[in-house]
Structure formats: structure tokens, C-alpha cells
Amino acid sequence: MREALYGPDGFFTRPGPGPAAHFRTSAHASPLFAGALARLLSTVDSALGRPDPLDVVDMGAGRGELLIALLAAVPPETAARIRATAVELAPAPDNLPARISWTAEPPTGITGLLFATEWLDNVPVDVVADGRYVLADGSAGPPVEPADAEWLDRWWPRGPVAEVGVERDAAWAGAVGCVTRGLALAVDYGHLREDRPAFGTLTGYRDGRQVPPVADGSCDVTAHVATDSAADAGGRFSTVPPGIFRQREALRALGIDGARPPLALAHHEPGRYLRELSSASAAAELTDEAGLGDHYWIVQPVGIPLVIPEVR
């Protein structure tokens, strides 16, 4: 999985348009998502006392689309203080704004917001069946090693197939550990211990279609995240317990509800009605229980309170 995604000719590292050409994420669906993150950033900024610089770090930044949109969505006085960093193994795109630093590793000493949208699902996992690793060709490999067996006992105790989250937990804990004061946010497909999928979730995406997860670099290879395990791993750096929310809940708390404009507006201000209807449609996609709205948000404060406590 690592070689297929991040090797010399891997799915994420090869030149080209990047992930946006193959699948749709919240970052690509609508500017409303960047606007919601901008409002979250404003709350974090206030909790920190409006520091200068204010760090904004995008883990697994793709081609920088979300970070660029976020910078455009914040007020000018806030934007002037932002130190923006994109963390990505692929080369920087040619059109990257000069103010964004591009690096393969997150900076340390972050004061601000670190976010990772659909990054953890692409951190490699090992698939286990009947106490043995499953090899890339589907055959049975060696027995599960003790550290992975310990993780499975705690976090994935049932089902014939499991996806070991040890590496993902370490990756998320490492990211959260880079935050000195502020907030770490992970947004991803996921599941909790009491609802693990019996046969796992490993799959592939290519050209907008779900395909078999062939590990040859031709497609995205992804698996849902053991959300509670990752939150627990990152929690060792948090000063208050992490929050785990569905995206539909978090976005509604940040002002995105998908409500349609009143029909009467179409008669009096048709242009405004069409704009608000388009916005409502985009919001509905982001909060759809059968799609992007089912994502989990792991919200991990470091040195500040939980900044979206009104989420239910």
C-alpha cells in the first residue's frame, strides 16, 4: 500500500492533476467547507489570543486546493498573520501561491490549526484474516506480530477480517504532537469499536469509480479509519478530552445546515434565490448522512478549550 500510494510512481506522488481527478472530497465539493474551516480557525485564533504568526497546517494537502481556499476565506487582518504550510509527499504544484510553504513533514511548534482531511485513510494499513497478514495477491502471509495483535485485541476484537491501525495511530499522534497550542483536526471516513465492519473496508478509486484495490499505483488504495483508536493516540497531547463528531453535526455547528431558501424569494429576488439554492445544494452534499456528512471529525485541542462544544 505504501509503495502503491507514495513510491516513485505512486498514485499520490506522480505528476498530474492529483486526487481531485479521481474522487470527490469535502475539500473539492464546495467552497463552503473552506468557509467552515475559516470560522473554526477564527475561534481557535480567539482562544489563542490572536498570535502572530498564526499557523495553519494542512496534512496531506493534495495539490493545495483546500489550503488556498481557506486562505481566501479568512478576513484580511487574519490572513496577514497566517503562516501557511502544506504537508505533502508529492511535488508542489506550479501555481502554488508563494506564501504557502510546501514540505514533506509537518513543522514543530505549531500555534494555530493543523487539519487533515481524508489523510489518515491513506496511511497504510495491514489487513489481517484468521490471525495472519493478507498479502497483496490475497494469499495468507505470516502470523500477526505481537504489537499488532495487542492493537487488535483492544480496538478490533471481532470479525473475520481486520485492518490494523497501529501506523495510523502513530501518524496522527505525531501530527498532534507538533501542535504546541491550538487545535488538531482530522476529517475522514471511519468507524468505532462497537461498529467495526466484519470484512474490512479496503478498496480503490480511479477516475471517479470504485475499483478493486490493486497495489500498482494506478488507483487510490484506501480504508476507513478506526476513529476512536486514532483519537486515543492523539489524546496523549491534548489538554482536554478530544471530541468525536459526525461531519454533519460539526458543519451545522459552524453555520452550514443545507436549508433551502424560501420559495417566495424566487419571485422578489430571483438572482439571490438561485445563489442561495446553489449554496444549499452544496451544503446538503457536505452534510448528507449517506455521504460526506457521515465523515468523522476528531477535534483535539492543545492548550485551549474544545472550540465547538455546541455540537450535538
JSON list of N, CA and C in Angstrom, two decimals, residues 32-97:
[
{"chain": "A", "resi": 32, "resn": "LEU", "atom": "N", "xyz": [-17.86, 26.09, 0.58]},
{"chain": "A", "resi": 32, "resn": "LEU", "atom": "CA", "xyz": [-18.48, 26.16, 1.90]},
{"chain": "A", "resi": 32, "resn": "LEU", "atom": "C", "xyz": [-17.64, 25.44, 2.95]},
{"chain": "A", "resi": 33, "resn": "PHE", "atom": "N", "xyz": [-16.97, 24.36, 2.55]},
{"chain": "A", "resi": 33, "resn": "PHE", "atom": "CA", "xyz": [-16.16, 23.62, 3.51]},
{"chain": "A", "resi": 33, "resn": "PHE", "atom": "C", "xyz": [-14.99, 24.47, 3.98]},
{"chain": "A", "resi": 34, "resn": "ALA", "atom": "N", "xyz": [-14.33, 25.14, 3.05]},
{"chain": "A", "resi": 34, "resn": "ALA", "atom": "CA", "xyz": [-13.24, 26.04, 3.44]},
{"chain": "A", "resi": 34, "resn": "ALA", "atom": "C", "xyz": [-13.76, 27.17, 4.31]},
{"chain": "A", "resi": 35, "resn": "GLY", "atom": "N", "xyz": [-14.97, 27.65, 4.02]},
{"chain": "A", "resi": 35, "resn": "GLY", "atom": "CA", "xyz": [-15.56, 28.70, 4.84]},
{"chain": "A", "resi": 35, "resn": "GLY", "atom": "C", "xyz": [-15.81, 28.24, 6.26]},
{"chain": "A", "resi": 36, "resn": "ALA", "atom": "N", "xyz": [-16.26, 26.98, 6.41]},
{"chain": "A", "resi": 36, "resn": "ALA", "atom": "CA", "xyz": [-16.48, 26.44, 7.75]},
{"chain": "A", "resi": 36, "resn": "ALA", "atom": "C", "xyz": [-15.16, 26.33, 8.51]},
{"chain": "A", "resi": 37, "resn": "LEU", "atom": "N", "xyz": [-14.11, 25.87, 7.83]},
{"chain": "A", "resi": 37, "resn": "LEU", "atom": "CA", "xyz": [-12.80, 25.80, 8.47]},
{"chain": "A", "resi": 37, "resn": "LEU", "atom": "C", "xyz": [-12.29, 27.19, 8.83]},
{"chain": "A", "resi": 38, "resn": "ALA", "atom": "N", "xyz": [-12.61, 28.18, 8.00]},
{"chain": "A", "resi": 38, "resn": "ALA", "atom": "CA", "xyz": [-12.21, 29.55, 8.32]},
{"chain": "A", "resi": 38, "resn": "ALA", "atom": "C", "xyz": [-12.89, 30.02, 9.60]},
{"chain": "A", "resi": 39, "resn": "ARG", "atom": "N", "xyz": [-14.16, 29.67, 9.79]},
{"chain": "A", "resi": 39, "resn": "ARG", "atom": "CA", "xyz": [-14.84, 30.04, 11.03]},
{"chain": "A", "resi": 39, "resn": "ARG", "atom": "C", "xyz": [-14.25, 29.29, 12.22]},
{"chain": "A", "resi": 40, "resn": "LEU", "atom": "N", "xyz": [-13.91, 28.02, 12.02]},
{"chain": "A", "resi": 40, "resn": "LEU", "atom": "CA", "xyz": [-13.25, 27.27, 13.08]},
{"chain": "A", "resi": 40, "resn": "LEU", "atom": "C", "xyz": [-11.90, 27.91, 13.42]},
{"chain": "A", "resi": 41, "resn": "LEU", "atom": "N", "xyz": [-11.15, 28.30, 12.40]},
{"chain": "A", "resi": 41, "resn": "LEU", "atom": "CA", "xyz": [-9.86, 28.95, 12.62]},
{"chain": "A", "resi": 41, "resn": "LEU", "atom": "C", "xyz": [-10.03, 30.24, 13.40]},
{"chain": "A", "resi": 42, "resn": "SER", "atom": "N", "xyz": [-11.08, 31.00, 13.12]},
{"chain": "A", "resi": 42, "resn": "SER", "atom": "CA", "xyz": [-11.33, 32.24, 13.84]},
{"chain": "A", "resi": 42, "resn": "SER", "atom": "C", "xyz": [-11.54, 31.97, 15.33]},
{"chain": "A", "resi": 43, "resn": "THR", "atom": "N", "xyz": [-12.26, 30.89, 15.65]},
{"chain": "A", "resi": 43, "resn": "THR", "atom": "CA", "xyz": [-12.49, 30.53, 17.05]},
{"chain": "A", "resi": 43, "resn": "THR", "atom": "C", "xyz": [-11.18, 30.12, 17.72]},
{"chain": "A", "resi": 44, "resn": "VAL", "atom": "N", "xyz": [-10.37, 29.34, 17.00]},
{"chain": "A", "resi": 44, "resn": "VAL", "atom": "CA", "xyz": [-9.06, 28.94, 17.53]},
{"chain": "A", "resi": 44, "resn": "VAL", "atom": "C", "xyz": [-8.19, 30.17, 17.74]},
{"chain": "A", "resi": 45, "resn": "ASP", "atom": "N", "xyz": [-8.20, 31.07, 16.77]},
{"chain": "A", "resi": 45, "resn": "ASP", "atom": "CA", "xyz": [-7.41, 32.29, 16.85]},
{"chain": "A", "resi": 45, "resn": "ASP", "atom": "C", "xyz": [-7.77, 33.10, 18.09]},
{"chain": "A", "resi": 46, "resn": "SER", "atom": "N", "xyz": [-9.07, 33.24, 18.36]},
{"chain": "A", "resi": 46, "resn": "SER", "atom": "CA", "xyz": [-9.52, 33.98, 19.54]},
{"chain": "A", "resi": 46, "resn": "SER", "atom": "C", "xyz": [-9.08, 33.29, 20.81]},
{"chain": "A", "resi": 47, "resn": "ALA", "atom": "N", "xyz": [-9.19, 31.95, 20.85]},
{"chain": "A", "resi": 47, "resn": "ALA", "atom": "CA", "xyz": [-8.79, 31.20, 22.05]},
{"chain": "A", "resi": 47, "resn": "ALA", "atom": "C", "xyz": [-7.30, 31.34, 22.32]},
{"chain": "A", "resi": 48, "resn": "LEU", "atom": "N", "xyz": [-6.53, 31.56, 21.27]},
{"chain": "A", "resi": 48, "resn": "LEU", "atom": "CA", "xyz": [-5.07, 31.70, 21.41]},
{"chain": "A", "resi": 48, "resn": "LEU", "atom": "C", "xyz": [-4.64, 33.13, 21.70]},
{"chain": "A", "resi": 49, "resn": "GLY", "atom": "N", "xyz": [-5.58, 34.08, 21.65]},
{"chain": "A", "resi": 49, "resn": "GLY", "atom": "CA", "xyz": [-5.22, 35.47, 21.87]},
{"chain": "A", "resi": 49, "resn": "GLY", "atom": "C", "xyz": [-4.68, 36.16, 20.63]},
{"chain": "A", "resi": 50, "resn": "ARG", "atom": "N", "xyz": [-5.05, 35.67, 19.44]},
{"chain": "A", "resi": 50, "resn": "ARG", "atom": "CA", "xyz": [-4.67, 36.25, 18.14]},
{"chain": "A", "resi": 50, "resn": "ARG", "atom": "C", "xyz": [-3.14, 36.37, 18.00]},
{"chain": "A", "resi": 51, "resn": "PRO", "atom": "N", "xyz": [-2.46, 35.24, 17.96]},
{"chain": "A", "resi": 51, "resn": "PRO", "atom": "CA", "xyz": [-0.99, 35.25, 17.86]},
{"chain": "A", "resi": 51, "resn": "PRO", "atom": "C", "xyz": [-0.51, 35.69, 16.48]},
{"chain": "A", "resi": 52, "resn": "ASP", "atom": "N", "xyz": [0.71, 36.12, 16.43]},
{"chain": "A", "resi": 52, "resn": "ASP", "atom": "CA", "xyz": [1.36, 36.49, 15.17]},
{"chain": "A", "resi": 52, "resn": "ASP", "atom": "C", "xyz": [2.77, 35.89, 15.18]},
{"chain": "A", "resi": 53, "resn": "PRO", "atom": "N", "xyz": [3.06, 34.84, 14.39]},
{"chain": "A", "resi": 53, "resn": "PRO", "atom": "CA", "xyz": [2.19, 34.29, 13.35]},
{"chain": "A", "resi": 53, "resn": "PRO", "atom": "C", "xyz": [1.16, 33.32, 13.91]},
{"chain": "A", "resi": 54, "resn": "LEU", "atom": "N", "xyz": [0.10, 33.12, 13.11]},
{"chain": "A", "resi": 54, "resn": "LEU", "atom": "CA", "xyz": [-0.92, 32.12, 13.35]},
{"chain": "A", "resi": 54, "resn": "LEU", "atom": "C", "xyz": [-0.70, 30.99, 12.35]},
{"chain": "A", "resi": 55, "resn": "ASP", "atom": "N", "xyz": [-0.33, 29.82, 12.85]},
{"chain": "A", "resi": 55, "resn": "ASP", "atom": "CA", "xyz": [-0.01, 28.70, 11.96]},
{"chain": "A", "resi": 55, "resn": "ASP", "atom": "C", "xyz": [-1.27, 28.03, 11.43]},
{"chain": "A", "resi": 56, "resn": "VAL", "atom": "N", "xyz": [-1.26, 27.69, 10.15]},
{"chain": "A", "resi": 56, "resn": "VAL", "atom": "CA", "xyz": [-2.29, 26.87, 9.52]},
{"chain": "A", "resi": 56, "resn": "VAL", "atom": "C", "xyz": [-1.56, 25.80, 8.72]},
{"chain": "A", "resi": 57, "resn": "VAL", "atom": "N", "xyz": [-1.76, 24.54, 9.10]},
{"chain": "A", "resi": 57, "resn": "VAL", "atom": "CA", "xyz": [-1.01, 23.44, 8.52]},
{"chain": "A", "resi": 57, "resn": "VAL", "atom": "C", "xyz": [-1.99, 22.41, 7.96]},
{"chain": "A", "resi": 58, "resn": "ASP", "atom": "N", "xyz": [-1.83, 22.08, 6.69]},
{"chain": "A", "resi": 58, "resn": "ASP", "atom": "CA", "xyz": [-2.70, 21.12, 6.00]},
{"chain": "A", "resi": 58, "resn": "ASP", "atom": "C", "xyz": [-1.91, 19.83, 5.78]},
{"chain": "A", "resi": 59, "resn": "MET", "atom": "N", "xyz": [-2.29, 18.77, 6.50]},
{"chain": "A", "resi": 59, "resn": "MET", "atom": "CA", "xyz": [-1.65, 17.47, 6.34]},
{"chain": "A", "resi": 59, "resn": "MET", "atom": "C", "xyz": [-2.25, 16.73, 5.15]},
{"chain": "A", "resi": 60, "resn": "GLY", "atom": "N", "xyz": [-1.40, 16.19, 4.27]},
{"chain": "A", "resi": 60, "resn": "GLY", "atom": "CA", "xyz": [-1.92, 15.52, 3.09]},
{"chain": "A", "resi": 60, "resn": "GLY", "atom": "C", "xyz": [-2.64, 16.51, 2.20]},
{"chain": "A", "resi": 61, "resn": "ALA", "atom": "N", "xyz": [-1.93, 17.55, 1.81]},
{"chain": "A", "resi": 61, "resn": "ALA", "atom": "CA", "xyz": [-2.56, 18.72, 1.18]},
{"chain": "A", "resi": 61, "resn": "ALA", "atom": "C", "xyz": [-2.98, 18.52, -0.26]},
{"chain": "A", "resi": 62, "resn": "GLY", "atom": "N", "xyz": [-2.68, 17.35, -0.86]},
{"chain": "A", "resi": 62, "resn": "GLY", "atom": "CA", "xyz": [-3.05, 17.14, -2.25]},
{"chain": "A", "resi": 62, "resn": "GLY", "atom": "C", "xyz": [-2.30, 18.09, -3.17]},
{"chain": "A", "resi": 63, "resn": "ARG", "atom": "N", "xyz": [-3.03, 18.95, -3.86]},
{"chain": "A", "resi": 63, "resn": "ARG", "atom": "CA", "xyz": [-2.41, 19.99, -4.68]},
{"chain": "A", "resi": 63, "resn": "ARG", "atom": "C", "xyz": [-2.62, 21.37, -4.05]},
{"chain": "A", "resi": 64, "resn": "GLY", "atom": "N", "xyz": [-2.97, 21.39, -2.78]},
{"chain": "A", "resi": 64, "resn": "GLY", "atom": "CA", "xyz": [-3.11, 22.65, -2.05]},
{"chain": "A", "resi": 64, "resn": "GLY", "atom": "C", "xyz": [-4.45, 23.33, -2.19]},
{"chain": "A", "resi": 65, "resn": "GLU", "atom": "N", "xyz": [-5.44, 22.62, -2.77]},
{"chain": "A", "resi": 65, "resn": "GLU", "atom": "CA", "xyz": [-6.71, 23.28, -3.07]},
{"chain": "A", "resi": 65, "resn": "GLU", "atom": "C", "xyz": [-7.41, 23.81, -1.82]},
{"chain": "A", "resi": 66, "resn": "LEU", "atom": "N", "xyz": [-7.49, 22.99, -0.77]},
{"chain": "A", "resi": 66, "resn": "LEU", "atom": "CA", "xyz": [-8.22, 23.40, 0.41]},
{"chain": "A", "resi": 66, "resn": "LEU", "atom": "C", "xyz": [-7.50, 24.52, 1.15]},
{"chain": "A", "resi": 67, "resn": "LEU", "atom": "N", "xyz": [-6.20, 24.44, 1.25]},
{"chain": "A", "resi": 67, "resn": "LEU", "atom": "CA", "xyz": [-5.44, 25.47, 1.95]},
{"chain": "A", "resi": 67, "resn": "LEU", "atom": "C", "xyz": [-5.57, 26.81, 1.23]},
{"chain": "A", "resi": 68, "resn": "ILE", "atom": "N", "xyz": [-5.51, 26.79, -0.09]},
{"chain": "A", "resi": 68, "resn": "ILE", "atom": "CA", "xyz": [-5.68, 28.03, -0.86]},
{"chain": "A", "resi": 68, "resn": "ILE", "atom": "C", "xyz": [-7.07, 28.62, -0.64]},
{"chain": "A", "resi": 69, "resn": "ALA", "atom": "N", "xyz": [-8.09, 27.75, -0.65]},
{"chain": "A", "resi": 69, "resn": "ALA", "atom": "CA", "xyz": [-9.46, 28.23, -0.44]},
{"chain": "A", "resi": 69, "resn": "ALA", "atom": "C", "xyz": [-9.65, 28.76, 0.98]},
{"chain": "A", "resi": 70, "resn": "LEU", "atom": "N", "xyz": [-9.03, 28.12, 1.95]},
{"chain": "A", "resi": 70, "resn": "LEU", "atom": "CA", "xyz": [-9.13, 28.60, 3.33]},
{"chain": "A", "resi": 70, "resn": "LEU", "atom": "C", "xyz": [-8.51, 29.98, 3.48]},
{"chain": "A", "resi": 71, "resn": "LEU", "atom": "N", "xyz": [-7.34, 30.17, 2.90]},
{"chain": "A", "resi": 71, "resn": "LEU", "atom": "CA", "xyz": [-6.68, 31.48, 2.98]},
{"chain": "A", "resi": 71, "resn": "LEU", "atom": "C", "xyz": [-7.54, 32.58, 2.34]},
{"chain": "A", "resi": 72, "resn": "ALA", "atom": "N", "xyz": [-8.27, 32.22, 1.29]},
{"chain": "A", "resi": 72, "resn": "ALA", "atom": "CA", "xyz": [-9.13, 33.19, 0.63]},
{"chain": "A", "resi": 72, "resn": "ALA", "atom": "C", "xyz": [-10.38, 33.50, 1.44]},
{"chain": "A", "resi": 73, "resn": "ALA", "atom": "N", "xyz": [-10.74, 32.59, 2.37]},
{"chain": "A", "resi": 73, "resn": "ALA", "atom": "CA", "xyz": [-11.99, 32.73, 3.11]},
{"chain": "A", "resi": 73, "resn": "ALA", "atom": "C", "xyz": [-11.84, 33.51, 4.41]},
{"chain": "A", "resi": 74, "resn": "VAL", "atom": "N", "xyz": [-10.61, 33.71, 4.89]},
{"chain": "A", "resi": 74, "resn": "VAL", "atom": "CA", "xyz": [-10.41, 34.41, 6.17]},
{"chain": "A", "resi": 74, "resn": "VAL", "atom": "C", "xyz": [-10.34, 35.92, 5.93]},
{"chain": "A", "resi": 75, "resn": "PRO", "atom": "N", "xyz": [-10.67, 36.72, 6.94]},
{"chain": "A", "resi": 75, "resn": "PRO", "atom": "CA", "xyz": [-10.58, 38.18, 6.80]},
{"chain": "A", "resi": 75, "resn": "PRO", "atom": "C", "xyz": [-9.13, 38.60, 6.54]},
{"chain": "A", "resi": 76, "resn": "PRO", "atom": "N", "xyz": [-8.93, 39.72, 5.83]},
{"chain": "A", "resi": 76, "resn": "PRO", "atom": "CA", "xyz": [-7.57, 40.17, 5.51]},
{"chain": "A", "resi": 76, "resn": "PRO", "atom": "C", "xyz": [-6.68, 40.36, 6.73]},
{"chain": "A", "resi": 77, "resn": "GLU", "atom": "N", "xyz": [-7.24, 40.86, 7.84]},
{"chain": "A", "resi": 77, "resn": "GLU", "atom": "CA", "xyz": [-6.42, 41.09, 9.01]},
{"chain": "A", "resi": 77, "resn": "GLU", "atom": "C", "xyz": [-5.93, 39.78, 9.63]},
{"chain": "A", "resi": 78, "resn": "THR", "atom": "N", "xyz": [-6.73, 38.72, 9.47]},
{"chain": "A", "resi": 78, "resn": "THR", "atom": "CA", "xyz": [-6.29, 37.40, 9.93]},
{"chain": "A", "resi": 78, "resn": "THR", "atom": "C", "xyz": [-5.30, 36.81, 8.94]},
{"chain": "A", "resi": 79, "resn": "ALA", "atom": "N", "xyz": [-5.60, 36.91, 7.66]},
{"chain": "A", "resi": 79, "resn": "ALA", "atom": "CA", "xyz": [-4.72, 36.36, 6.63]},
{"chain": "A", "resi": 79, "resn": "ALA", "atom": "C", "xyz": [-3.31, 36.93, 6.73]},
{"chain": "A", "resi": 80, "resn": "ALA", "atom": "N", "xyz": [-3.19, 38.19, 7.14]},
{"chain": "A", "resi": 80, "resn": "ALA", "atom": "CA", "xyz": [-1.88, 38.83, 7.22]},
{"chain": "A", "resi": 80, "resn": "ALA", "atom": "C", "xyz": [-1.00, 38.19, 8.29]},
{"chain": "A", "resi": 81, "resn": "ARG", "atom": "N", "xyz": [-1.62, 37.52, 9.27]},
{"chain": "A", "resi": 81, "resn": "ARG", "atom": "CA", "xyz": [-0.84, 36.89, 10.34]},
{"chain": "A", "resi": 81, "resn": "ARG", "atom": "C", "xyz": [-0.58, 35.40, 10.10]},
{"chain": "A", "resi": 82, "resn": "ILE", "atom": "N", "xyz": [-1.21, 34.83, 9.09]},
{"chain": "A", "resi": 82, "resn": "ILE", "atom": "CA", "xyz": [-1.15, 33.37, 8.90]},
{"chain": "A", "resi": 82, "resn": "ILE", "atom": "C", "xyz": [0.19, 32.95, 8.31]},
{"chain": "A", "resi": 83, "resn": "ARG", "atom": "N", "xyz": [0.74, 31.91, 8.90]},
{"chain": "A", "resi": 83, "resn": "ARG", "atom": "CA", "xyz": [1.90, 31.20, 8.34]},
{"chain": "A", "resi": 83, "resn": "ARG", "atom": "C", "xyz": [1.39, 29.85, 7.84]},
{"chain": "A", "resi": 84, "resn": "ALA", "atom": "N", "xyz": [1.26, 29.72, 6.53]},
{"chain": "A", "resi": 84, "resn": "ALA", "atom": "CA", "xyz": [0.59, 28.57, 5.93]},
{"chain": "A", "resi": 84, "resn": "ALA", "atom": "C", "xyz": [1.61, 27.51, 5.48]},
{"chain": "A", "resi": 85, "resn": "THR", "atom": "N", "xyz": [1.32, 26.25, 5.81]},
{"chain": "A", "resi": 85, "resn": "THR", "atom": "CA", "xyz": [2.21, 25.15, 5.45]},
{"chain": "A", "resi": 85, "resn": "THR", "atom": "C", "xyz": [1.38, 24.00, 4.88]},
{"chain": "A", "resi": 86, "resn": "ALA", "atom": "N", "xyz": [1.75, 23.53, 3.70]},
{"chain": "A", "resi": 86, "resn": "ALA", "atom": "CA", "xyz": [1.16, 22.34, 3.10]},
{"chain": "A", "resi": 86, "resn": "ALA", "atom": "C", "xyz": [2.12, 21.17, 3.30]},
{"chain": "A", "resi": 87, "resn": "VAL", "atom": "N", "xyz": [1.63, 20.08, 3.87]},
{"chain": "A", "resi": 87, "resn": "VAL", "atom": "CA", "xyz": [2.45, 18.89, 4.11]},
{"chain": "A", "resi": 87, "resn": "VAL", "atom": "C", "xyz": [2.01, 17.82, 3.12]},
{"chain": "A", "resi": 88, "resn": "GLU", "atom": "N", "xyz": [2.91, 17.46, 2.21]},
{"chain": "A", "resi": 88, "resn": "GLU", "atom": "CA", "xyz": [2.55, 16.54, 1.13]},
{"chain": "A", "resi": 88, "resn": "GLU", "atom": "C", "xyz": [3.82, 15.93, 0.54]},
{"chain": "A", "resi": 89, "resn": "LEU", "atom": "N", "xyz": [3.75, 14.65, 0.18]},
{"chain": "A", "resi": 89, "resn": "LEU", "atom": "CA", "xyz": [4.91, 13.97, -0.40]},
{"chain": "A", "resi": 89, "resn": "LEU", "atom": "C", "xyz": [5.06, 14.27, -1.89]},
{"chain": "A", "resi": 90, "resn": "ALA", "atom": "N", "xyz": [3.97, 14.61, -2.55]},
{"chain": "A", "resi": 90, "resn": "ALA", "atom": "CA", "xyz": [4.05, 14.96, -3.97]},
{"chain": "A", "resi": 90, "resn": "ALA", "atom": "C", "xyz": [4.74, 16.31, -4.14]},
{"chain": "A", "resi": 91, "resn": "PRO", "atom": "N", "xyz": [5.33, 16.55, -5.31]},
{"chain": "A", "resi": 91, "resn": "PRO", "atom": "CA", "xyz": [5.95, 17.88, -5.54]},
{"chain": "A", "resi": 91, "resn": "PRO", "atom": "C", "xyz": [4.92, 18.99, -5.48]},
{"chain": "A", "resi": 92, "resn": "ALA", "atom": "N", "xyz": [5.37, 20.19, -5.14]},
{"chain": "A", "resi": 92, "resn": "ALA", "atom": "CA", "xyz": [4.48, 21.34, -5.10]},
{"chain": "A", "resi": 92, "resn": "ALA", "atom": "C", "xyz": [3.97, 21.65, -6.50]},
{"chain": "A", "resi": 93, "resn": "PRO", "atom": "N", "xyz": [2.70, 22.02, -6.63]},
{"chain": "A", "resi": 93, "resn": "PRO", "atom": "CA", "xyz": [2.17, 22.41, -7.95]},
{"chain": "A", "resi": 93, "resn": "PRO", "atom": "C", "xyz": [2.80, 23.71, -8.43]},
{"chain": "A", "resi": 94, "resn": "ASP", "atom": "N", "xyz": [2.82, 23.89, -9.74]},
{"chain": "A", "resi": 94, "resn": "ASP", "atom": "CA", "xyz": [3.47, 25.08, -10.32]},
{"chain": "A", "resi": 94, "resn": "ASP", "atom": "C", "xyz": [2.78, 26.37, -9.92]},
{"chain": "A", "resi": 95, "resn": "ASN", "atom": "N", "xyz": [1.47, 26.32, -9.68]},
{"chain": "A", "resi": 95, "resn": "ASN", "atom": "CA", "xyz": [0.71, 27.54, -9.39]},
{"chain": "A", "resi": 95, "resn": "ASN", "atom": "C", "xyz": [0.55, 27.80, -7.89]},
{"chain": "A", "resi": 96, "resn": "LEU", "atom": "N", "xyz": [1.36, 27.17, -7.06]},
{"chain": "A", "resi": 96, "resn": "LEU", "atom": "CA", "xyz": [1.23, 27.34, -5.61]},
{"chain": "A", "resi": 96, "resn": "LEU", "atom": "C", "xyz": [1.56, 28.78, -5.22]},
{"chain": "A", "resi": 97, "resn": "PRO", "atom": "N", "xyz": [0.68, 29.45, -4.46]},
{"chain": "A", "resi": 97, "resn": "PRO", "atom": "CA", "xyz": [1.00, 30.81, -4.00]},
{"chain": "A", "resi": 97, "resn": "PRO", "atom": "C", "xyz": [2.29, 30.84, -3.19]}
]
